[in-house]
Every structure is written in C-alpha cells, then in structure tokens.
Tab-separated table of C-alpha atoms in Angstrom:
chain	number	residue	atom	x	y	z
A	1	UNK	CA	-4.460	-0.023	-5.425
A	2	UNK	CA	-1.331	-1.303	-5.977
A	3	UNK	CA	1.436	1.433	-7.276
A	4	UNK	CA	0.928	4.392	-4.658
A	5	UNK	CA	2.658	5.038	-1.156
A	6	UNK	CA	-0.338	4.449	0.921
A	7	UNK	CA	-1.122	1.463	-0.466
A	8	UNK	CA	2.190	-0.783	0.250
A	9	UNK	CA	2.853	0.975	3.689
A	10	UNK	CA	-0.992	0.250	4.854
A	11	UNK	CA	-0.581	-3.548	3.668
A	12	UNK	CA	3.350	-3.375	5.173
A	13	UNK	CA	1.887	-2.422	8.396
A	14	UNK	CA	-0.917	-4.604	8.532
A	15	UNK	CA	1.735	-7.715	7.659
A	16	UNK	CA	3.871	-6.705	10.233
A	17	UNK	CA	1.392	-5.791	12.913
A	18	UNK	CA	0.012	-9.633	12.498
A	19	UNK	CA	3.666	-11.354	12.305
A	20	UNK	CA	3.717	-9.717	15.882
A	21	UNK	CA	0.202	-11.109	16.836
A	22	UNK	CA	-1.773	-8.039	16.507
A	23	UNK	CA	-5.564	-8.713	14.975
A	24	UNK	CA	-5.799	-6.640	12.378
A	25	UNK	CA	-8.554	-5.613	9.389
A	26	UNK	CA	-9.456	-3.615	7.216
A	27	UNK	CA	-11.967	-1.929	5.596
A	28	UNK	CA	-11.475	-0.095	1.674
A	29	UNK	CA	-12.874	-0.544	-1.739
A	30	UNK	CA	-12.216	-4.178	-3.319
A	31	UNK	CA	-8.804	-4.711	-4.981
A	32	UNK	CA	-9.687	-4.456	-8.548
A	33	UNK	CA	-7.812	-7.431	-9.309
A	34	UNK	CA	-10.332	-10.530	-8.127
A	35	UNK	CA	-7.034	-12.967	-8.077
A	36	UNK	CA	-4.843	-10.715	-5.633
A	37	UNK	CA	-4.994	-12.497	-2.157
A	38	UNK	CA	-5.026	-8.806	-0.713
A	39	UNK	CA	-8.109	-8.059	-0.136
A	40	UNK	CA	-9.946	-6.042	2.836
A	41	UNK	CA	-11.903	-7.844	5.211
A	42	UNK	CA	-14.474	-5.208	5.358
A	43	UNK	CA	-15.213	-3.899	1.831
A	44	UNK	CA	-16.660	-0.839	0.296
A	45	UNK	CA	-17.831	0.175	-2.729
A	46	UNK	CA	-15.898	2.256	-5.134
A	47	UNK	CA	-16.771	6.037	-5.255
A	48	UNK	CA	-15.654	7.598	-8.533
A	49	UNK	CA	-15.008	11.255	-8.681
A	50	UNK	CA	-17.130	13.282	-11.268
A	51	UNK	CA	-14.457	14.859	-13.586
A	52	UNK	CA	-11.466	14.008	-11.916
A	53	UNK	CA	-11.732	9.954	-11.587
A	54	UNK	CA	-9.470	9.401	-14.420
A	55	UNK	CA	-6.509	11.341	-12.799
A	56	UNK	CA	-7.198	9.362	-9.478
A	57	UNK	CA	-7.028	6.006	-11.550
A	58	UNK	CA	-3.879	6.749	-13.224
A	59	UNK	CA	-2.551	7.867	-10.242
A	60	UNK	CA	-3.014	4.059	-8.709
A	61	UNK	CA	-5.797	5.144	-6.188
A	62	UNK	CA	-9.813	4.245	-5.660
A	63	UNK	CA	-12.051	5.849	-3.055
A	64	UNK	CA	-14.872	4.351	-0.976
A	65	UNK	CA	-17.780	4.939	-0.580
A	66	UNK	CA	-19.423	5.042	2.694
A	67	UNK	CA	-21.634	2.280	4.073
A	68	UNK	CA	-22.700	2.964	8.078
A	69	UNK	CA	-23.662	-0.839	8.279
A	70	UNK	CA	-20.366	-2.314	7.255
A	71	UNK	CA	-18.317	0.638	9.058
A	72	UNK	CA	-20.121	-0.059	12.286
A	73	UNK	CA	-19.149	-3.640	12.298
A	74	UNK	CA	-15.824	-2.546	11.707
A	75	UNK	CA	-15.557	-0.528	14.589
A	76	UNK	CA	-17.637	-2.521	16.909
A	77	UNK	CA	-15.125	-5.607	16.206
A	78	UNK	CA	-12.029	-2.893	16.756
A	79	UNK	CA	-9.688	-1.969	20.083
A	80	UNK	CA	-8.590	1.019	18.261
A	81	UNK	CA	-9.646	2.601	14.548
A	82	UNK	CA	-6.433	3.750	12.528
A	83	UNK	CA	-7.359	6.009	9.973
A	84	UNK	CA	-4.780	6.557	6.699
A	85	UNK	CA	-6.433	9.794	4.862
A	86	UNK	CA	-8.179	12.389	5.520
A	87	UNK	CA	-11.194	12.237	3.528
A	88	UNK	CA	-14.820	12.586	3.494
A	89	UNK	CA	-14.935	8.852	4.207
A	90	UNK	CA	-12.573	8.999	7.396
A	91	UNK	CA	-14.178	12.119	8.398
A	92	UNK	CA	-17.517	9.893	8.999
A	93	UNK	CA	-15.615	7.072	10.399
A	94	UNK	CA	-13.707	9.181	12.602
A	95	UNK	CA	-17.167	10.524	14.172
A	96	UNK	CA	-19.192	7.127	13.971
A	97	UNK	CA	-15.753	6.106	16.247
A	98	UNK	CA	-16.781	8.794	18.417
A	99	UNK	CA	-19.971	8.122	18.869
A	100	UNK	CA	-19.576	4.452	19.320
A	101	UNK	CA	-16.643	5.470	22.118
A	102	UNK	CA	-13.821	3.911	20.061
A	103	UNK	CA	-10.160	5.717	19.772
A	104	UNK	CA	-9.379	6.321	16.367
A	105	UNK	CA	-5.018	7.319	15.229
A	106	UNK	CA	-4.439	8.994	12.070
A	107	UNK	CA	-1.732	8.626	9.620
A	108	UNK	CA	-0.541	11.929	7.645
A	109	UNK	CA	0.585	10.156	4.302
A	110	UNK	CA	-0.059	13.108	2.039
A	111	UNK	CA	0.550	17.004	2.266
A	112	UNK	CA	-2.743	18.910	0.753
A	113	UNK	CA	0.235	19.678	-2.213
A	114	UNK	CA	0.291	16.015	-3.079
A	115	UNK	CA	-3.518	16.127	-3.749
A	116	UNK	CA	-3.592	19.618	-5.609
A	117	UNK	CA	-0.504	18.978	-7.921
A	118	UNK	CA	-2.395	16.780	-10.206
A	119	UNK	CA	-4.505	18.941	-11.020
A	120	UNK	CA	-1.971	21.984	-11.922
A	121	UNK	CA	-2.658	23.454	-8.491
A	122	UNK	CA	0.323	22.939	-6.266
A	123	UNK	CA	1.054	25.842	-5.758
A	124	UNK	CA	-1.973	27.633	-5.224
A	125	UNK	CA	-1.491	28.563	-1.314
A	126	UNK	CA	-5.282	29.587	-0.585
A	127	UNK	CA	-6.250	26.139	-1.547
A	128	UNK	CA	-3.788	23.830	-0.139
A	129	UNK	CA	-4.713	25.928	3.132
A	130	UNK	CA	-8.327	25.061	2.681
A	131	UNK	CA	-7.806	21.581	1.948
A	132	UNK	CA	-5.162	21.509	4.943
A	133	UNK	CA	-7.574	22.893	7.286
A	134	UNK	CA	-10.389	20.604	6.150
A	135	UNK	CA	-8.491	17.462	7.310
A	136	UNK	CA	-7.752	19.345	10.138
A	137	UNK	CA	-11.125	20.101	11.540
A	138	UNK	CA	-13.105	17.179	9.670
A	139	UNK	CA	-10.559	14.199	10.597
A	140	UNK	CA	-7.128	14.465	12.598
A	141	UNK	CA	-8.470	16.626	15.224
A	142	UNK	CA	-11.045	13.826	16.553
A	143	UNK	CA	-8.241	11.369	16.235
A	144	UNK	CA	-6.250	10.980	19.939
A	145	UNK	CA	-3.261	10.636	18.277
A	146	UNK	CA	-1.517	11.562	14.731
A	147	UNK	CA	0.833	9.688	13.382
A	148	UNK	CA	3.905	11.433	11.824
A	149	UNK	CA	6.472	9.805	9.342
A	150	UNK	CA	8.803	12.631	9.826
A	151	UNK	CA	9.721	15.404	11.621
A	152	UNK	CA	8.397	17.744	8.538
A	153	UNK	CA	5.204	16.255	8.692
A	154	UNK	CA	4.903	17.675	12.658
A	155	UNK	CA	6.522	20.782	12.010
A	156	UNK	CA	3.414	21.371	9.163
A	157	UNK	CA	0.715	19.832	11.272
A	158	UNK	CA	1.571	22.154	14.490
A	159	UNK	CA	2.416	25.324	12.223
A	160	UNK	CA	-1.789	24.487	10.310
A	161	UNK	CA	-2.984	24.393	14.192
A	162	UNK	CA	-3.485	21.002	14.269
A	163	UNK	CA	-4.104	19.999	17.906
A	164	UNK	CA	-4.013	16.386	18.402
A	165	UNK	CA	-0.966	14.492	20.330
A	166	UNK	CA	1.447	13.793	17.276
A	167	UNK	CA	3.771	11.097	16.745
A	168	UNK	CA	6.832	10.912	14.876
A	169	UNK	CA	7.525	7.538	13.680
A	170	UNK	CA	8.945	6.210	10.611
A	171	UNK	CA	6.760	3.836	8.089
A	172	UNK	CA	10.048	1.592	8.458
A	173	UNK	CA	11.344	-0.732	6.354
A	174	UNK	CA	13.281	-4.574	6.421
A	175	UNK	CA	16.893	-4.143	7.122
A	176	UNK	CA	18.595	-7.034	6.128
A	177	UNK	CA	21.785	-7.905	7.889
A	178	UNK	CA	24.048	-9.303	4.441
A	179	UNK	CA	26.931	-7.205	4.024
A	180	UNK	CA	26.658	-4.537	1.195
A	181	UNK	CA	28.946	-5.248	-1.677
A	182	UNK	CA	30.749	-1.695	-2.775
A	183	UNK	CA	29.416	-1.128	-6.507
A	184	UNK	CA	31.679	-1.469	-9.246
A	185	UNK	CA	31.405	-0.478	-12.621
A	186	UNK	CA	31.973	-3.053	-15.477
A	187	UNK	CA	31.957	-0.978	-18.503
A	188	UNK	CA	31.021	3.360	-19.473
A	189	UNK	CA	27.209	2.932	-19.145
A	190	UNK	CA	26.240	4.398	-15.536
A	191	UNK	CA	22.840	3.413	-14.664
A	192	UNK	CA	20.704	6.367	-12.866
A	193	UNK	CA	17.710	5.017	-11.056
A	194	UNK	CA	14.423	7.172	-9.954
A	195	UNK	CA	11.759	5.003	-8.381
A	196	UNK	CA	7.956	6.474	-8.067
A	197	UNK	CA	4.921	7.257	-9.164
A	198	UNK	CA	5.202	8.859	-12.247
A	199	UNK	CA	3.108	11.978	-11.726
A	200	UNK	CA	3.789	16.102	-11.136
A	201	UNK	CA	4.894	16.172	-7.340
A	202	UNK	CA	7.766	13.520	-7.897
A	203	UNK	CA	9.039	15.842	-10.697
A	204	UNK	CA	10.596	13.172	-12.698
A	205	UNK	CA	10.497	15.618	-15.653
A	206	UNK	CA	13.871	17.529	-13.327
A	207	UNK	CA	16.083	14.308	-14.013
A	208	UNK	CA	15.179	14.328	-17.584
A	209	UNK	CA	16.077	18.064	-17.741
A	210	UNK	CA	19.416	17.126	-16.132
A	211	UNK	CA	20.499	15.232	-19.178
A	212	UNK	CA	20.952	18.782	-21.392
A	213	UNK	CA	23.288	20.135	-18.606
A	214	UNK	CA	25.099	16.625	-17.394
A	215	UNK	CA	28.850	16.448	-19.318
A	216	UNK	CA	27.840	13.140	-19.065
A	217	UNK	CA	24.558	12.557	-20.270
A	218	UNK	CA	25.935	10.406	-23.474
A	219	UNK	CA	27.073	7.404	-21.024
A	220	UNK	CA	23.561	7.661	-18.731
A	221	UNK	CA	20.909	5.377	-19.260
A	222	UNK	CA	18.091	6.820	-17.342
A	223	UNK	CA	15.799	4.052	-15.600
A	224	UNK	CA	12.446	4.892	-13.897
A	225	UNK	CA	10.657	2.306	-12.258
A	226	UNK	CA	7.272	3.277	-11.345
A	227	UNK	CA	3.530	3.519	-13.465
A	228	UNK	CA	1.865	7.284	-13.435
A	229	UNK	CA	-0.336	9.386	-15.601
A	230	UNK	CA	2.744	11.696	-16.840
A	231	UNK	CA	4.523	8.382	-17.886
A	232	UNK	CA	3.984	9.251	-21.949
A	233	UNK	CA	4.674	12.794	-21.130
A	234	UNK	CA	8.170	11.181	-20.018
A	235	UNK	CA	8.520	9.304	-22.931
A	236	UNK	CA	7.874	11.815	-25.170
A	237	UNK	CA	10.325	14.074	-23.324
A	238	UNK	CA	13.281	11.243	-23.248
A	239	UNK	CA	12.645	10.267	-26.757
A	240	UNK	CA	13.519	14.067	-27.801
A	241	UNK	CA	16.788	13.700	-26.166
A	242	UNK	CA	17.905	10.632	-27.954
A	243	UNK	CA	16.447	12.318	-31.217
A	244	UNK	CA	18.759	15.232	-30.234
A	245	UNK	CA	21.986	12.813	-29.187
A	246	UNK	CA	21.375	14.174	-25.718
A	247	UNK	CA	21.754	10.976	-24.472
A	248	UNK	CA	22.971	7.440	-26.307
A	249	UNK	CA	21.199	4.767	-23.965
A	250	UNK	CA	17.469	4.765	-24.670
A	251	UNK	CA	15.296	5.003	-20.571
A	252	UNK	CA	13.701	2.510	-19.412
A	253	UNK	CA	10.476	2.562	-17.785
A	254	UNK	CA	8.767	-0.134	-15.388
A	255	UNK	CA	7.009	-1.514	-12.746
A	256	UNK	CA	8.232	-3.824	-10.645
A	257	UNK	CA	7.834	-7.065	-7.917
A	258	UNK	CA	9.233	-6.052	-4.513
A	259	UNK	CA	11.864	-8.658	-5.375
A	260	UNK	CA	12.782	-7.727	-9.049
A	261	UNK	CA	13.283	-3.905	-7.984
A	262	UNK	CA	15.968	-4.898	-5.413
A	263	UNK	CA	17.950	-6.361	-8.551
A	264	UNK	CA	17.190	-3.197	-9.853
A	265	UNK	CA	18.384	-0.998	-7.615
A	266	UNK	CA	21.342	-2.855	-7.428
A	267	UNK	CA	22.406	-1.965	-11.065
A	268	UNK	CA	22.422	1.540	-10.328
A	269	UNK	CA	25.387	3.798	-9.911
A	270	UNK	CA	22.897	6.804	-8.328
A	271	UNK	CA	19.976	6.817	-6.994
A	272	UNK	CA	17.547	10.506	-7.810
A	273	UNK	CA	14.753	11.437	-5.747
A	274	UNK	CA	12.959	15.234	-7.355
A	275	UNK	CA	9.691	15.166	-5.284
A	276	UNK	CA	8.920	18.155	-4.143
A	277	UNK	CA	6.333	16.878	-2.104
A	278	UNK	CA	7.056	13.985	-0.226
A	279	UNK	CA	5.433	12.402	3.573
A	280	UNK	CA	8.916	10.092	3.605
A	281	UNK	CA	9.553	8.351	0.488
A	282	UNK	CA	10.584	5.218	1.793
A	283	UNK	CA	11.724	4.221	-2.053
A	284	UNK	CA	14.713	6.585	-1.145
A	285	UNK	CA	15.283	4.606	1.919
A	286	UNK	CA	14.975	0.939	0.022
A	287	UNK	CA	17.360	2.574	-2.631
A	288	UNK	CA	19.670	3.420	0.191
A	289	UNK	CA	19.634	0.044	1.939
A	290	UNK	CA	21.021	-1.382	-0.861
A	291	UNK	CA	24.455	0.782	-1.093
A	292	UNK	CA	23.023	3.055	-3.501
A	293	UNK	CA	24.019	6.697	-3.074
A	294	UNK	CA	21.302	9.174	-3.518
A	295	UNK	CA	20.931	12.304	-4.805
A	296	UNK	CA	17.701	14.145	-3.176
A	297	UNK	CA	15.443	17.012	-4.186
A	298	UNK	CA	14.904	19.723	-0.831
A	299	UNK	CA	11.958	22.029	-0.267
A	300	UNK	CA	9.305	23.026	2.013
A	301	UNK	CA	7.509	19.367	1.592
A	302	UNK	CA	10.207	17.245	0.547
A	303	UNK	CA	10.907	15.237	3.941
A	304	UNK	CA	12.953	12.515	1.693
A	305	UNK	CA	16.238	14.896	2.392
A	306	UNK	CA	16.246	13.765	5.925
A	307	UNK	CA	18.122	10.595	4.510
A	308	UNK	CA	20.877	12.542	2.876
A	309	UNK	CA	24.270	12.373	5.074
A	310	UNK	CA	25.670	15.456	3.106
A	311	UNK	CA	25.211	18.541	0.489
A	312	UNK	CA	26.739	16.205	-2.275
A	313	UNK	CA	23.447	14.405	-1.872
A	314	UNK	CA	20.941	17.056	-1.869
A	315	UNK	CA	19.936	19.710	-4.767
A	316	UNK	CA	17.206	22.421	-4.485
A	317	UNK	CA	13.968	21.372	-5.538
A	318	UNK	CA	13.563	21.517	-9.784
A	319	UNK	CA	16.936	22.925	-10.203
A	320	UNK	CA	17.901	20.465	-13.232
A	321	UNK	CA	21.181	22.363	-13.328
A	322	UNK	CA	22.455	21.948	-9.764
A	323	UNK	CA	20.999	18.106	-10.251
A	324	UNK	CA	23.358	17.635	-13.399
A	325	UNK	CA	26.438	19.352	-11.359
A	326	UNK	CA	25.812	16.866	-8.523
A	327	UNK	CA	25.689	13.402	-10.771
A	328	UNK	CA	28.760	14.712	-12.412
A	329	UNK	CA	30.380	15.065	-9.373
A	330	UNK	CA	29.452	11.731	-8.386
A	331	UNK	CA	30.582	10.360	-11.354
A	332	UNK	CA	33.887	11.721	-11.435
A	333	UNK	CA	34.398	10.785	-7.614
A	334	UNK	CA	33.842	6.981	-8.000
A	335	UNK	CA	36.237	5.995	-5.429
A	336	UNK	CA	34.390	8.223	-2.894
A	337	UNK	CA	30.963	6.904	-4.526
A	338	UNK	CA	32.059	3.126	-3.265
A	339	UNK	CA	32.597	4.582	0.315
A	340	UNK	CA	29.526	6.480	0.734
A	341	UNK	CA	27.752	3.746	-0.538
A	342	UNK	CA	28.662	1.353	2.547
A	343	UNK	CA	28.192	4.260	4.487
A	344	UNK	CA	24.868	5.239	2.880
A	345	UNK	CA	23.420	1.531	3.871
A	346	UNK	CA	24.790	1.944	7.457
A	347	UNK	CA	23.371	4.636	8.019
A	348	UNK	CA	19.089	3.554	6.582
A	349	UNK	CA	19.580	0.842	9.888
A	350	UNK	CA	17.812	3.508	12.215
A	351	UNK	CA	14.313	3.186	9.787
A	352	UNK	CA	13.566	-0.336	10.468
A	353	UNK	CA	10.442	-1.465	10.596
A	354	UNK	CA	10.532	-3.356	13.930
A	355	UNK	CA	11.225	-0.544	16.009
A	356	UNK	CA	8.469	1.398	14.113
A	357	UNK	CA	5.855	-1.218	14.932
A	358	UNK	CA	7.191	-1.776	18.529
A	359	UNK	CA	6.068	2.375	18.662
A	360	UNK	CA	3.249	1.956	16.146
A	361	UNK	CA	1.865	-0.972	19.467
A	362	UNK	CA	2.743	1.782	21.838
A	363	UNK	CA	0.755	4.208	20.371
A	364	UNK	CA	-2.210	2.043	19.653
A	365	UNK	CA	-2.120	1.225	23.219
A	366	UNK	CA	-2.000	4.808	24.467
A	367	UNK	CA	-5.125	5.632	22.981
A	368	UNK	CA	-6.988	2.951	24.041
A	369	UNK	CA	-6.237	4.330	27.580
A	370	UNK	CA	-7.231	7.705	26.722
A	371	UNK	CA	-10.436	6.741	25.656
C-alpha cells in the first residue's frame, strides 16, 4: 500500500530494474485501489490479522496470504526470488525456492523495533530478540544473500547471528543534476518540515515537544507530510500549543504526489527526522537533495544519521530539548544555513539510485551462480 517505506522502494526498484532491461514481477496482495496502474503481476489474497489488522491498515500495509499454486508459478518463471520481509509468507516462499532450486536475496527493510513499536512494545528486548531471531532462522538464513541499506543494518544482522553473505547497498534515489538554489527567507515564518509515516517509531510527537523549549517556536509553522495512525494524536497535541500561544502558525498535515512534496520540501528552512528506528529513511535523503539542511534523531536503530555531515545536524534520540537548541541554532546561523545547504545536496550524490541498481544486478547475478 501506498504510504509506507517498503512500498515505494519495492515499486522504485522494480521501475528502475526494468528501465535497465531487467524482467521483473511481482507477487503481493492486490492494490486496494482497482484504478492504480500498480498492480502485481502475481496476486494474493489479503490476510488480515485477528486483533491487530486495524493498526496494520493505518499504518499503510496489507499482508498476503499464501497460495502454493500462484507462488510456484512465480518462481518457476524467476532467475532469482528477492524477498522484502521477513514473514510467515516469505518464510514459505523462501523454502518452496529451495525446493524448486531457485536463489532467493532478502531485503532487511524493518528492525523487529519497527514492528513491535505499534503496539507499545519497542522496547521490550526479549521480544524484539524473538521476533529478530525468527526472521533469522525462518527467512534470511535460506536466502544466499541479504541485502543491507546501511551499514547499521549489517552491524545488527551479524551481532543477531545472522549468517548469510550481506550486502550493503543503498535503496538510492534520482539525483538530479540542476544546480541547488541557496534558500532565502522572504518574511519571519520559518517553515520546519518532517516527512513520514505518522506512527510511534518516527517519534513525530519529539518535534512537537520542541516547540515548548524553541525561543522560537512563535515564528515556526510546523509541516508534516505523511498519513499514520497517531496523526489525530498529533493534532490534538499541536492544537494544545496554539491554544497555549506556544506557537502562532497553525501545522499542517498531508500527503503528498512525489512531485508536489519536492515543492514542499523546497519551502522549508529545516528539515527534522526523530525516528528512532529507521532501515535508511530515504525521505531524509530526498529532503537533503533538495538543499534542505537536516536535523536528525541518533540511536541504536536510527541509521538516518549516516546522512548528517556534522553534530549541528544530529540530536539524541527523543531529546525535545537538545532538538529545540539545535533549530535555534540553525535559525540564528542563517548565513551558515545557506552554505550547508549547497553542501548538504553535494554531499546526498553518493546515494543514487543507478549505482545501487548497477550493485542490486551484481548481486542478483551472484546468486544465481551460487545456486
């Protein structure tokens, strides 16, 4: 479903695998919207979770259910079997691969934490270890190779004994070549931009905490561009800071075309990222490209701070106090806010998606040999 990670980088890499002349299909539950051209070639029917289908929903995801006679054609029809989770799906996949003697690759998109969050469990070690562990045993360890986004994502995997050949490769994104036009400001209102999936791990709820402690929370006008199921929790919060004269501009909240968020992002004087859990977040990244400089939660599972070129970018995960102290600082610095924005873009060049699918090719093509 459209509005989740997975999601846009399965269909980015499936565009850009085919611009390139790779045959690619795939096989998931229906798009629920009949008029979307995106729709898999192989589908499945949608499994709903007893008791905990609504969160999935709101969180913009559907799971499949398994049918052996449409996965088999799948694989028969396949060179190589890429899986993108690590569920109980892919686990039977992943050994009906096996069996038929076809390689399958994993993707890691999502730490165990992105999973348990949702459901108030985050941080409850024992069961992000089971959960970890599951994959592990039931999935990425029959897969030759496992695909990486980041460095993080190994440094987990290997530390949780996973013991397949791992990749690191970036989920990339489109550079363009224009030259980035400095930002400058046309009047007090500063525009502060979060993009994501409104839900517990991307800690949206720190930003909005910033505003009590920001000395300049009265000329902020919060925008979050991304659909979630804490959304009204958000709007609840926000609307208690205008009702207090926290803040004067009144948030806005959205979700966007690929083209109308890249005017977005554009308006923005800062750029936050809170996860703390995060694969990649290549919404960072797309922020970045476009001169925006970002400000970027780090943790134990927030890979995102790997795009940050200094400590004036970065704050400790959920500290809304050190978050406030760094906008200021931002704010007050605008001249050095123009140059790190060039700089910022410069430096997003290394994530681009053609070198990641030149790798992505490589690494589909080493496992066919392996096999």
């Amino acid at each position: 479903m459209r509005g989740n990670g997975i999601c846009t980088a399965v269909l980015s890499l499936a565009r850009r695998l085919k611009l390139v002349g790779v045959q690619v299909r795939i096989m998931s539950t229906a798009n629920p919207d009949p008029s979307s051209t995106d729709q898999p070639d192989y589908p499945l029917k949608h499994f709903k979770f007893p008791i905990f289908e609504p969160i999935i929903e709101t969180n913009g995801f559907r799971y499949a259910t398994f049918d052996r006679n449409i996965a088999t054609q799948a694989i028969a029809w396949a060179d190589v079997v890429h899986l993108h989770e690590g569920f109980p799906m892919e686990a039977k996949v992943a050994r009906l691969a096996r069996e038929m003697g076809k390689p399958c690759v994993g993707t890691f998109h999502l730490f165990s934490e992105n999973v348990t969050a949702n459901l108030g469990l985050g941080k409850a070690r024992i069961i992000n270890y089971f959960v970890t562990r599951w994959w592990r045993n039931s999935v990425y360890n029959l897969c030759s190779v496992v695909h990486c986004p980041t460095e993080t994502v190994k440094k987990h995997l290997v530390k949780c004994g996973y013991r397949s050949q791992m990749r690191v490769i970036t989920n990339g994104l489109e550079i363009a070549e224009s030259e980035i036009v400095p930002y400058k400001s046309t009047n007090e209102l500063i525009v502060v931009l979060c993009i994501g999936r409104l839900s517990n791990e991307k800690s949206q709820s720190t930003l909005i905490e910033a505003m009590r402690y920001s000395k300049y929370a009265d000329r902020i006008q919060l925008h979050f561009a991304g659909k979630g199921p804490c959304q009204k929790r958000y709007e609840r919060e926000v609307k208690k800071l205008l009702k207090e004269g926290v803040i004067k501009y009144e948030p806005v909240f959205g979700f966007y075309s690929h083209d109308r968020l890249k005017e977005i992002i554009r308006t923005a004087y800062l750029y936050i990222h809170c996860a703390w859990v995060e694969v990649e977040g290549l919404s960072c990244a797309e922020a970045i490209r476009e001169g925006v400089v970002p400000i970027i939660a780090t943790g134990e599972f927030t890979a995102s701070s790997q795009f940050a070129l200094d400590s004036r970018s970065t704050f400790a995960e959920r500290d809304s106090k050190e978050l406030a102290a760094k906008i200021d600082w931002w704010i007050e610095h605008p001249e050095q806010r123009a140059e790190m924005g060039i700089k910022y873009a410069h430096s997003i060049k290394k994530y681009n998606a053609t070198d990641a699918i030149a790798q992505m090719i490589d690494m589909y093509q080493d496992s066919i040999k392996k096999c």
